PDB file of C-alpha atoms in Angstrom:
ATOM      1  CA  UNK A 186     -66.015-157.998  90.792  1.00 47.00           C
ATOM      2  CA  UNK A 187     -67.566-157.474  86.871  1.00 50.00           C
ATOM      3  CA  UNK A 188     -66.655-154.176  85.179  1.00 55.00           C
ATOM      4  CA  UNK A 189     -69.741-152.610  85.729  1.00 60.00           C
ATOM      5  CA  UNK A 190     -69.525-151.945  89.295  1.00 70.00           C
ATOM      6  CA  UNK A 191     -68.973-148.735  90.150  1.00 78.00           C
ATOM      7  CA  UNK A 192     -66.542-147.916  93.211  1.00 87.00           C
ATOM      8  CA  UNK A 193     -66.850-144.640  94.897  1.00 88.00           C
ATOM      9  CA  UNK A 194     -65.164-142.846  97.617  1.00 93.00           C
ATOM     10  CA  UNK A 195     -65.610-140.084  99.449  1.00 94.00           C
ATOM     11  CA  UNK A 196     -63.566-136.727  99.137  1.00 95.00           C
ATOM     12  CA  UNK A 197     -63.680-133.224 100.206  1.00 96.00           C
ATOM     13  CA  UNK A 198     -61.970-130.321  98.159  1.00 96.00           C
ATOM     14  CA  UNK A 199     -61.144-127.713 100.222  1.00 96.00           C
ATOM     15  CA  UNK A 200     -60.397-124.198  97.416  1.00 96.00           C
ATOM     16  CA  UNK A 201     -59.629-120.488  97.361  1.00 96.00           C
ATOM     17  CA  UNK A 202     -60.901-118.424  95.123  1.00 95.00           C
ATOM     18  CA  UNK A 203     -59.134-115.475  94.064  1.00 93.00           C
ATOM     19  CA  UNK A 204     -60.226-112.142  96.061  1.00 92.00           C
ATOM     20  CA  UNK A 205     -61.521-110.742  93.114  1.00 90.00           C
ATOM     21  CA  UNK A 206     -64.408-112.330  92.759  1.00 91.00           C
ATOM     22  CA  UNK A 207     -66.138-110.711  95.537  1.00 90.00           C
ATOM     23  CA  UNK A 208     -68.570-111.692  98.121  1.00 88.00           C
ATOM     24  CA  UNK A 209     -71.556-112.614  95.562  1.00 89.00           C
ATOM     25  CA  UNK A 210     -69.107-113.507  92.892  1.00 90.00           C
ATOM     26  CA  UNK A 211     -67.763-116.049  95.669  1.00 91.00           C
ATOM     27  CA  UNK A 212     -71.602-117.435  95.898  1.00 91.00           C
ATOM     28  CA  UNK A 213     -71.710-118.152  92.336  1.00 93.00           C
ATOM     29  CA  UNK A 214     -67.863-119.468  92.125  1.00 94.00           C
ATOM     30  CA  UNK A 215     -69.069-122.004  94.691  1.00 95.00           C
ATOM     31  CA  UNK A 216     -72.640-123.006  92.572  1.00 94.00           C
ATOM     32  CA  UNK A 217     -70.328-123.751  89.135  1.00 94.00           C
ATOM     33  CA  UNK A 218     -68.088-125.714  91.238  1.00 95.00           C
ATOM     34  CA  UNK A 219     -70.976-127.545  92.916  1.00 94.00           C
ATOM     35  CA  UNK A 220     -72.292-128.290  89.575  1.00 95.00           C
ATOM     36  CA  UNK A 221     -69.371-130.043  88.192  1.00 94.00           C
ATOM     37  CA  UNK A 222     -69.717-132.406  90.920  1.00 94.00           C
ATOM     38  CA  UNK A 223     -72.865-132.934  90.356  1.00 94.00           C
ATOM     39  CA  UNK A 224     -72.769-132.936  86.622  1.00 94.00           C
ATOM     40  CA  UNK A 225     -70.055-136.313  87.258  1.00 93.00           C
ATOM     41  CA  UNK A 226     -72.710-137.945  89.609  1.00 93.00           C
ATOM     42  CA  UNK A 227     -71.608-137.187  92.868  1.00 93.00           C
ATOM     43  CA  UNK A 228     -73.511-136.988  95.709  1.00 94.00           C
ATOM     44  CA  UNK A 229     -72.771-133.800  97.789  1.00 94.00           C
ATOM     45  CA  UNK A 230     -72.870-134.819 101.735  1.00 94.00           C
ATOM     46  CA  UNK A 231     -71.819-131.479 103.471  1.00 93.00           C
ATOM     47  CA  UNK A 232     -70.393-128.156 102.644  1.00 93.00           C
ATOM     48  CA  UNK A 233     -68.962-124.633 103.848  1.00 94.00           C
ATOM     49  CA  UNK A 234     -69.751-121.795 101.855  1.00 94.00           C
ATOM     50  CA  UNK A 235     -66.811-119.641 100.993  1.00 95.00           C
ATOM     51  CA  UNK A 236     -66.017-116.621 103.057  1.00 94.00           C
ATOM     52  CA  UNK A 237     -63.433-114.191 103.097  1.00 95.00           C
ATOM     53  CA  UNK A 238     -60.082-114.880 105.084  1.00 95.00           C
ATOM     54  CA  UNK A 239     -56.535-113.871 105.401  1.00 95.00           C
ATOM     55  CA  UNK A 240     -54.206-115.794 103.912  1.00 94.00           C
ATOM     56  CA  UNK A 241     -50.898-116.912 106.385  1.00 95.00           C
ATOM     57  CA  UNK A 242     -48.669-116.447 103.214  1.00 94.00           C
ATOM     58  CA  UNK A 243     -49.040-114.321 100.115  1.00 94.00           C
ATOM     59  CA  UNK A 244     -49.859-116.683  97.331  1.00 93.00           C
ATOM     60  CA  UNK A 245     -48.677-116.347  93.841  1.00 92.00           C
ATOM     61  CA  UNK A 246     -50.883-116.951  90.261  1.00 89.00           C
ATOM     62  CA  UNK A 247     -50.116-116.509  86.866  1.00 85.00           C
ATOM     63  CA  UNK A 248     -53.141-114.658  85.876  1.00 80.00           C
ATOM     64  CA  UNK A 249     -53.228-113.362  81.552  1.00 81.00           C
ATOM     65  CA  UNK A 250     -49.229-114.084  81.961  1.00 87.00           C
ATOM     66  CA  UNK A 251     -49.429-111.643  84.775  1.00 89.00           C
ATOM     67  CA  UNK A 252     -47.858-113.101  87.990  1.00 91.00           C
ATOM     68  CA  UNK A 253     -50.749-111.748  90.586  1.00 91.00           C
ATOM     69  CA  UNK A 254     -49.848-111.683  94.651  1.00 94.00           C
ATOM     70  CA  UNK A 255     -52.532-112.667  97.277  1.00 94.00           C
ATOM     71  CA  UNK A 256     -53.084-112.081 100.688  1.00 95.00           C
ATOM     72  CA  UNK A 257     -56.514-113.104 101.023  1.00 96.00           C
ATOM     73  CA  UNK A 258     -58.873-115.563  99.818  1.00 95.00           C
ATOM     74  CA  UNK A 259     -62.455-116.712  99.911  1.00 96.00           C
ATOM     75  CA  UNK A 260     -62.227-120.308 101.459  1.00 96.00           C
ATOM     76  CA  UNK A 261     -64.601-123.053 101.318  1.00 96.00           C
ATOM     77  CA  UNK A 262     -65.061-127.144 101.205  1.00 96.00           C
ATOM     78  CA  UNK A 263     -66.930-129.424 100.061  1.00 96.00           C
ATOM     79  CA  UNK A 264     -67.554-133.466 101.092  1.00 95.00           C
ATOM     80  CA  UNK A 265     -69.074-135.501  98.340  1.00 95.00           C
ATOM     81  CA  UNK A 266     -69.130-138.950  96.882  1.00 95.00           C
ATOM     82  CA  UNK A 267     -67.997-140.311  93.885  1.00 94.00           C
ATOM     83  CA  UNK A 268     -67.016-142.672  91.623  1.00 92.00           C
ATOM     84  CA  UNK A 269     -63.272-142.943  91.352  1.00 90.00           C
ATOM     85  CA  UNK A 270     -63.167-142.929  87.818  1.00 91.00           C
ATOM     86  CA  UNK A 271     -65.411-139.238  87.570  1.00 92.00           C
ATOM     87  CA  UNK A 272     -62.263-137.680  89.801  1.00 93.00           C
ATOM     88  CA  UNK A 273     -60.215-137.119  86.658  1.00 93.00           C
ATOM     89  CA  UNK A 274     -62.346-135.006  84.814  1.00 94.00           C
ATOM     90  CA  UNK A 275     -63.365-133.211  88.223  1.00 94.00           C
ATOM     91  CA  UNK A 276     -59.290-132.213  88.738  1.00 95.00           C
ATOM     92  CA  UNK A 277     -59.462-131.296  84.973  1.00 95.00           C
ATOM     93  CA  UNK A 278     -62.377-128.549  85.391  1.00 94.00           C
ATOM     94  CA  UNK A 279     -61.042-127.411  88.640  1.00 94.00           C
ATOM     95  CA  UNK A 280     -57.082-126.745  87.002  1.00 93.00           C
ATOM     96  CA  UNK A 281     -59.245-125.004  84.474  1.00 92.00           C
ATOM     97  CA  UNK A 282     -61.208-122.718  86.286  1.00 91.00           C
ATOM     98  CA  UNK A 283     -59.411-119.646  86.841  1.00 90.00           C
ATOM     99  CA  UNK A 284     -61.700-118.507  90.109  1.00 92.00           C
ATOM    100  CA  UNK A 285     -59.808-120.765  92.250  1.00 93.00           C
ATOM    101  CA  UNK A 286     -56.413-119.601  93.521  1.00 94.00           C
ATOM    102  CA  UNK A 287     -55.598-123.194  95.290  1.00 94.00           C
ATOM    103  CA  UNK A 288     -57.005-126.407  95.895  1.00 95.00           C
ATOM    104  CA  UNK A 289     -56.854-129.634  97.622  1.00 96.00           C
ATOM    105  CA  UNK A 290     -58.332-133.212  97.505  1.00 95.00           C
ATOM    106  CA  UNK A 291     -58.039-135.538  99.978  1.00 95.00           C
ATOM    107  CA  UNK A 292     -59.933-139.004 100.557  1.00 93.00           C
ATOM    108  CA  UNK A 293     -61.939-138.678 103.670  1.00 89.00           C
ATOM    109  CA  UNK A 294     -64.744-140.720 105.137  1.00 87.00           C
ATOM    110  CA  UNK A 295     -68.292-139.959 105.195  1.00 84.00           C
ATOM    111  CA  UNK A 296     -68.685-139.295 109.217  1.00 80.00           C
ATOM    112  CA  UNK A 297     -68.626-135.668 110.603  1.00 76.00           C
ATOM    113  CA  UNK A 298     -64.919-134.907 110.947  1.00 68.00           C
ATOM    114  CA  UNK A 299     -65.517-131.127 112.373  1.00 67.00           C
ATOM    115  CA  UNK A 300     -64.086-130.611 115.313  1.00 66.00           C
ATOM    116  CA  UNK A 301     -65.758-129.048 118.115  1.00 71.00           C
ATOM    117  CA  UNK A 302     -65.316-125.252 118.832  1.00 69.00           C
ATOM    118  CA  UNK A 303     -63.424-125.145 122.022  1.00 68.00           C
ATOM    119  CA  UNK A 304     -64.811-122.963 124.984  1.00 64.00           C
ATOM    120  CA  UNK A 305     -62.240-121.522 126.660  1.00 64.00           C
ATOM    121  CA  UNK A 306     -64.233-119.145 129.080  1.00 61.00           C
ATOM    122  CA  UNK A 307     -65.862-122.320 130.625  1.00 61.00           C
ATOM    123  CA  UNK A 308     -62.323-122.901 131.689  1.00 63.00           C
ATOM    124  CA  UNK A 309     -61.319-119.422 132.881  1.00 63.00           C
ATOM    125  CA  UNK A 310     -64.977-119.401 135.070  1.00 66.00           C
ATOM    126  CA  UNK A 311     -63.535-122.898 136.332  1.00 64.00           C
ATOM    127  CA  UNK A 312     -60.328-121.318 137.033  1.00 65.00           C
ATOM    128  CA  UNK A 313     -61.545-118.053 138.758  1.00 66.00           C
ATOM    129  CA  UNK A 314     -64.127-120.343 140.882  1.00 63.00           C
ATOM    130  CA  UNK A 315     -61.352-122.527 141.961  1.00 62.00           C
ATOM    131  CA  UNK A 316     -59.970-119.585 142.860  1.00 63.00           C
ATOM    132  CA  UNK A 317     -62.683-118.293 144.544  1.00 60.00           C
ATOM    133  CA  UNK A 318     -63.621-120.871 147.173  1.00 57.00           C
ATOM    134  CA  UNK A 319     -62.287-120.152 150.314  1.00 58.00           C
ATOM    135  CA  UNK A 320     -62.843-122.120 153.227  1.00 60.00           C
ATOM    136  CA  UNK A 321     -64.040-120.457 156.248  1.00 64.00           C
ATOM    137  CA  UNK A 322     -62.179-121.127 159.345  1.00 68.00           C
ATOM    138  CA  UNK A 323     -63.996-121.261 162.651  1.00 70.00           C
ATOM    139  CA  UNK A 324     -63.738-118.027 164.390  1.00 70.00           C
ATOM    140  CA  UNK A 325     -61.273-117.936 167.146  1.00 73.00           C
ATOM    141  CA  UNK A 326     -61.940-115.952 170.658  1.00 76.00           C
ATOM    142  CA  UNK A 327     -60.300-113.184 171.688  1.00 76.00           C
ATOM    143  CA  UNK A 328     -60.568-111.180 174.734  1.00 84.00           C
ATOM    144  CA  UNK A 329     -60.925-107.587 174.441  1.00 84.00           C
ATOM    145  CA  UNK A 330     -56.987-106.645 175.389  1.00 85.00           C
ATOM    146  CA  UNK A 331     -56.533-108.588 172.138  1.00 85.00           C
ATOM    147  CA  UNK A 332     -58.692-106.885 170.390  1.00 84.00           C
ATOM    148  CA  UNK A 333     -57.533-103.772 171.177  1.00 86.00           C
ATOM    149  CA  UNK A 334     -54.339-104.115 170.759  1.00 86.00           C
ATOM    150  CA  UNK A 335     -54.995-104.955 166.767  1.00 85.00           C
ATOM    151  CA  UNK A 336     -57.379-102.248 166.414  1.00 85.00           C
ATOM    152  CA  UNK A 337     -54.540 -99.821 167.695  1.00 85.00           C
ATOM    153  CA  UNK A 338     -52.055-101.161 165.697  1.00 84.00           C
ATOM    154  CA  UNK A 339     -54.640-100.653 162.170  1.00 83.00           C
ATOM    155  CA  UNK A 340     -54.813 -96.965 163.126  1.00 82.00           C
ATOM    156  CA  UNK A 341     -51.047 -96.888 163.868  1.00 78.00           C
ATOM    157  CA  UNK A 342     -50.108 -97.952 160.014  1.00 73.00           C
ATOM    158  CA  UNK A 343     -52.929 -95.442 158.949  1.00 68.00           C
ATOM    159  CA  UNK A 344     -51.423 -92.872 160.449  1.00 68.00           C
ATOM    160  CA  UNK A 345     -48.290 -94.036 159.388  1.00 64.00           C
ATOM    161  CA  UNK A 346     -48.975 -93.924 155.710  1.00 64.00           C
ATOM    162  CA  UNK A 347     -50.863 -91.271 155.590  1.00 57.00           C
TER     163      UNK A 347
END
Protein backbone atom coordinates (compact mmCIF):
# COMPACT_ATOMS: atom_id res chain seq x y z
CA UNK A 1 0.00 0.00 0.00
CA UNK A 2 1.88 3.61 -1.21
CA UNK A 3 1.32 6.60 1.10
CA UNK A 4 -1.11 8.16 -0.90
CA UNK A 5 -3.95 5.96 -0.33
CA UNK A 6 -6.37 7.19 1.67
CA UNK A 7 -8.19 4.75 4.26
CA UNK A 8 -11.52 5.70 5.54
CA UNK A 9 -13.97 4.35 7.92
CA UNK A 10 -17.14 4.92 8.84
CA UNK A 11 -18.32 6.60 12.21
CA UNK A 12 -21.30 8.07 13.75
CA UNK A 13 -21.09 10.82 16.57
CA UNK A 14 -23.89 10.72 18.56
CA UNK A 15 -23.87 14.69 20.79
CA UNK A 16 -25.89 16.82 23.19
CA UNK A 17 -26.05 20.11 22.98
CA UNK A 18 -26.55 22.16 25.89
CA UNK A 19 -30.41 23.16 26.51
CA UNK A 20 -29.67 26.55 25.96
CA UNK A 21 -29.42 26.71 22.66
CA UNK A 22 -32.97 26.28 21.93
CA UNK A 23 -35.00 24.58 19.37
CA UNK A 24 -33.66 26.76 16.25
CA UNK A 25 -30.39 27.34 17.95
CA UNK A 26 -30.28 23.35 18.02
CA UNK A 27 -30.89 23.51 13.98
CA UNK A 28 -27.99 25.64 13.48
CA UNK A 29 -25.69 23.77 16.27
CA UNK A 30 -26.32 20.72 14.08
CA UNK A 31 -25.43 22.72 10.41
CA UNK A 32 -21.77 23.99 12.04
CA UNK A 33 -21.24 20.56 13.16
CA UNK A 34 -22.26 19.11 9.78
CA UNK A 35 -19.91 21.44 8.21
CA UNK A 36 -16.84 20.42 9.95
CA UNK A 37 -17.39 17.10 8.60
CA UNK A 38 -17.74 18.16 5.56
CA UNK A 39 -15.10 20.79 5.57
CA UNK A 40 -12.49 17.37 6.42
CA UNK A 41 -14.03 15.50 3.35
CA UNK A 42 -16.41 13.31 4.75
CA UNK A 43 -19.17 12.00 3.21
CA UNK A 44 -22.37 12.28 5.39
CA UNK A 45 -24.53 8.85 4.90
CA UNK A 46 -27.47 9.38 7.42
CA UNK A 47 -28.48 11.60 10.21
CA UNK A 48 -31.04 12.50 13.13
CA UNK A 49 -31.69 15.95 13.71
CA UNK A 50 -31.43 17.00 17.30
CA UNK A 51 -34.49 17.17 19.44
CA UNK A 52 -35.15 17.86 22.86
CA UNK A 53 -34.96 14.96 25.55
CA UNK A 54 -34.60 14.26 29.16
CA UNK A 55 -31.55 13.39 30.30
CA UNK A 56 -31.44 9.89 32.76
CA UNK A 57 -28.75 11.74 34.89
CA UNK A 58 -28.04 15.41 35.49
CA UNK A 59 -24.89 16.17 33.61
CA UNK A 60 -22.25 18.50 34.74
CA UNK A 61 -20.13 21.37 32.44
CA UNK A 62 -17.76 23.83 33.26
CA UNK A 63 -19.27 26.64 31.42
CA UNK A 64 -17.09 30.57 31.86
CA UNK A 65 -15.55 28.58 35.07
CA UNK A 66 -19.11 28.16 36.08
CA UNK A 67 -19.91 24.46 36.86
CA UNK A 68 -23.57 24.36 34.98
CA UNK A 69 -26.14 21.21 35.89
CA UNK A 70 -28.29 19.56 33.11
CA UNK A 71 -31.23 17.66 32.96
CA UNK A 72 -32.00 17.86 29.45
CA UNK A 73 -30.43 17.91 26.20
CA UNK A 74 -31.01 18.24 22.49
CA UNK A 75 -29.76 14.82 21.06
CA UNK A 76 -28.76 13.94 17.68
CA UNK A 77 -26.28 11.60 15.37
CA UNK A 78 -24.69 11.57 12.63
CA UNK A 79 -23.10 8.50 10.23
CA UNK A 80 -20.42 9.66 7.88
CA UNK A 81 -17.26 8.56 6.20
CA UNK A 82 -13.92 9.49 6.51
CA UNK A 83 -10.52 9.32 6.24
CA UNK A 84 -8.88 8.18 9.43
CA UNK A 85 -6.37 10.68 9.46
CA UNK A 86 -9.28 13.87 9.18
CA UNK A 87 -10.74 12.27 12.73
CA UNK A 88 -8.19 14.22 14.75
CA UNK A 89 -8.95 17.53 13.80
CA UNK A 90 -12.81 16.54 13.80
CA UNK A 91 -12.40 15.52 17.88
CA UNK A 92 -10.39 18.84 18.08
CA UNK A 93 -13.41 21.17 16.78
CA UNK A 94 -15.94 19.15 18.56
CA UNK A 95 -13.85 19.50 22.34
CA UNK A 96 -13.91 23.07 21.18
CA UNK A 97 -17.28 23.82 20.54
CA UNK A 98 -18.98 24.79 23.57
CA UNK A 99 -22.77 23.88 22.14
CA UNK A 100 -22.20 20.35 22.81
CA UNK A 101 -22.65 19.11 26.38
CA UNK A 102 -21.36 15.34 25.47
CA UNK A 103 -20.25 13.34 22.74
CA UNK A 104 -19.39 10.03 21.41
CA UNK A 105 -17.58 8.34 18.44
CA UNK A 106 -17.75 5.02 17.67
CA UNK A 107 -16.64 3.03 14.39
CA UNK A 108 -19.71 1.64 12.83
CA UNK A 109 -20.42 0.19 9.43
CA UNK A 110 -22.16 1.73 6.64
CA UNK A 111 -25.52 -0.60 6.68
CA UNK A 112 -28.74 0.66 8.44
CA UNK A 113 -28.19 -0.26 12.09
CA UNK A 114 -31.76 1.27 13.34
CA UNK A 115 -33.65 -0.95 14.90
CA UNK A 116 -37.16 -1.45 14.20
CA UNK A 117 -39.89 0.28 16.37
CA UNK A 118 -41.54 -2.52 18.16
CA UNK A 119 -45.45 -2.84 18.00
CA UNK A 120 -46.64 -3.93 20.98
CA UNK A 121 -50.51 -3.55 20.37
CA UNK A 122 -50.16 -6.13 17.48
CA UNK A 123 -49.33 -8.36 20.37
CA UNK A 124 -52.00 -7.35 22.89
CA UNK A 125 -54.80 -7.76 19.71
CA UNK A 126 -53.00 -11.30 19.39
CA UNK A 127 -53.37 -11.81 22.97
CA UNK A 128 -57.04 -10.62 23.44
CA UNK A 129 -57.98 -12.76 20.14
CA UNK A 130 -56.42 -15.77 21.60
CA UNK A 131 -58.41 -15.00 24.21
CA UNK A 132 -61.33 -14.54 22.44
CA UNK A 133 -61.88 -17.74 20.46
CA UNK A 134 -64.07 -19.95 22.04
CA UNK A 135 -65.07 -23.09 20.69
CA UNK A 136 -68.64 -23.83 20.47
CA UNK A 137 -69.74 -27.04 21.86
CA UNK A 138 -72.60 -28.92 20.26
CA UNK A 139 -75.75 -28.22 22.02
CA UNK A 140 -76.89 -30.90 24.30
CA UNK A 141 -80.82 -31.95 24.70
CA UNK A 142 -82.71 -31.47 27.46
CA UNK A 143 -86.19 -32.30 28.21
CA UNK A 144 -88.36 -29.73 29.56
CA UNK A 145 -88.26 -31.05 33.50
CA UNK A 146 -84.61 -30.09 32.94
CA UNK A 147 -85.19 -27.10 31.78
CA UNK A 148 -87.29 -26.07 34.27
CA UNK A 149 -85.69 -26.98 36.93
CA UNK A 150 -82.60 -24.46 35.88
CA UNK A 151 -84.86 -21.76 35.02
CA UNK A 152 -86.30 -22.04 38.68
CA UNK A 153 -83.21 -22.23 40.22
CA UNK A 154 -81.95 -18.59 38.10
CA UNK A 155 -84.99 -16.91 39.68
CA UNK A 156 -84.26 -18.56 43.06
CA UNK A 157 -80.57 -16.77 43.32
CA UNK A 158 -82.37 -13.56 41.97
CA UNK A 159 -84.51 -13.49 44.52
CA UNK A 160 -81.96 -14.44 46.74
CA UNK A 161 -79.69 -11.53 46.11
CA UNK A 162 -81.92 -9.19 45.67
Amino acid sequence: MSEKEIISQVYEIGFHFIPGVGDEGSGEAFTKLRTVLEDNKAEVISFELPSRIGLAYPIEKMVDHKKQIYTESYFGWIKFDVARESMDVIKEALEKNDEILRYIIIKTVRENTLAPKKVYQAKQERDRKSNSVTTEEEPQEMDKEEVDRQIDALVDEEEVTS
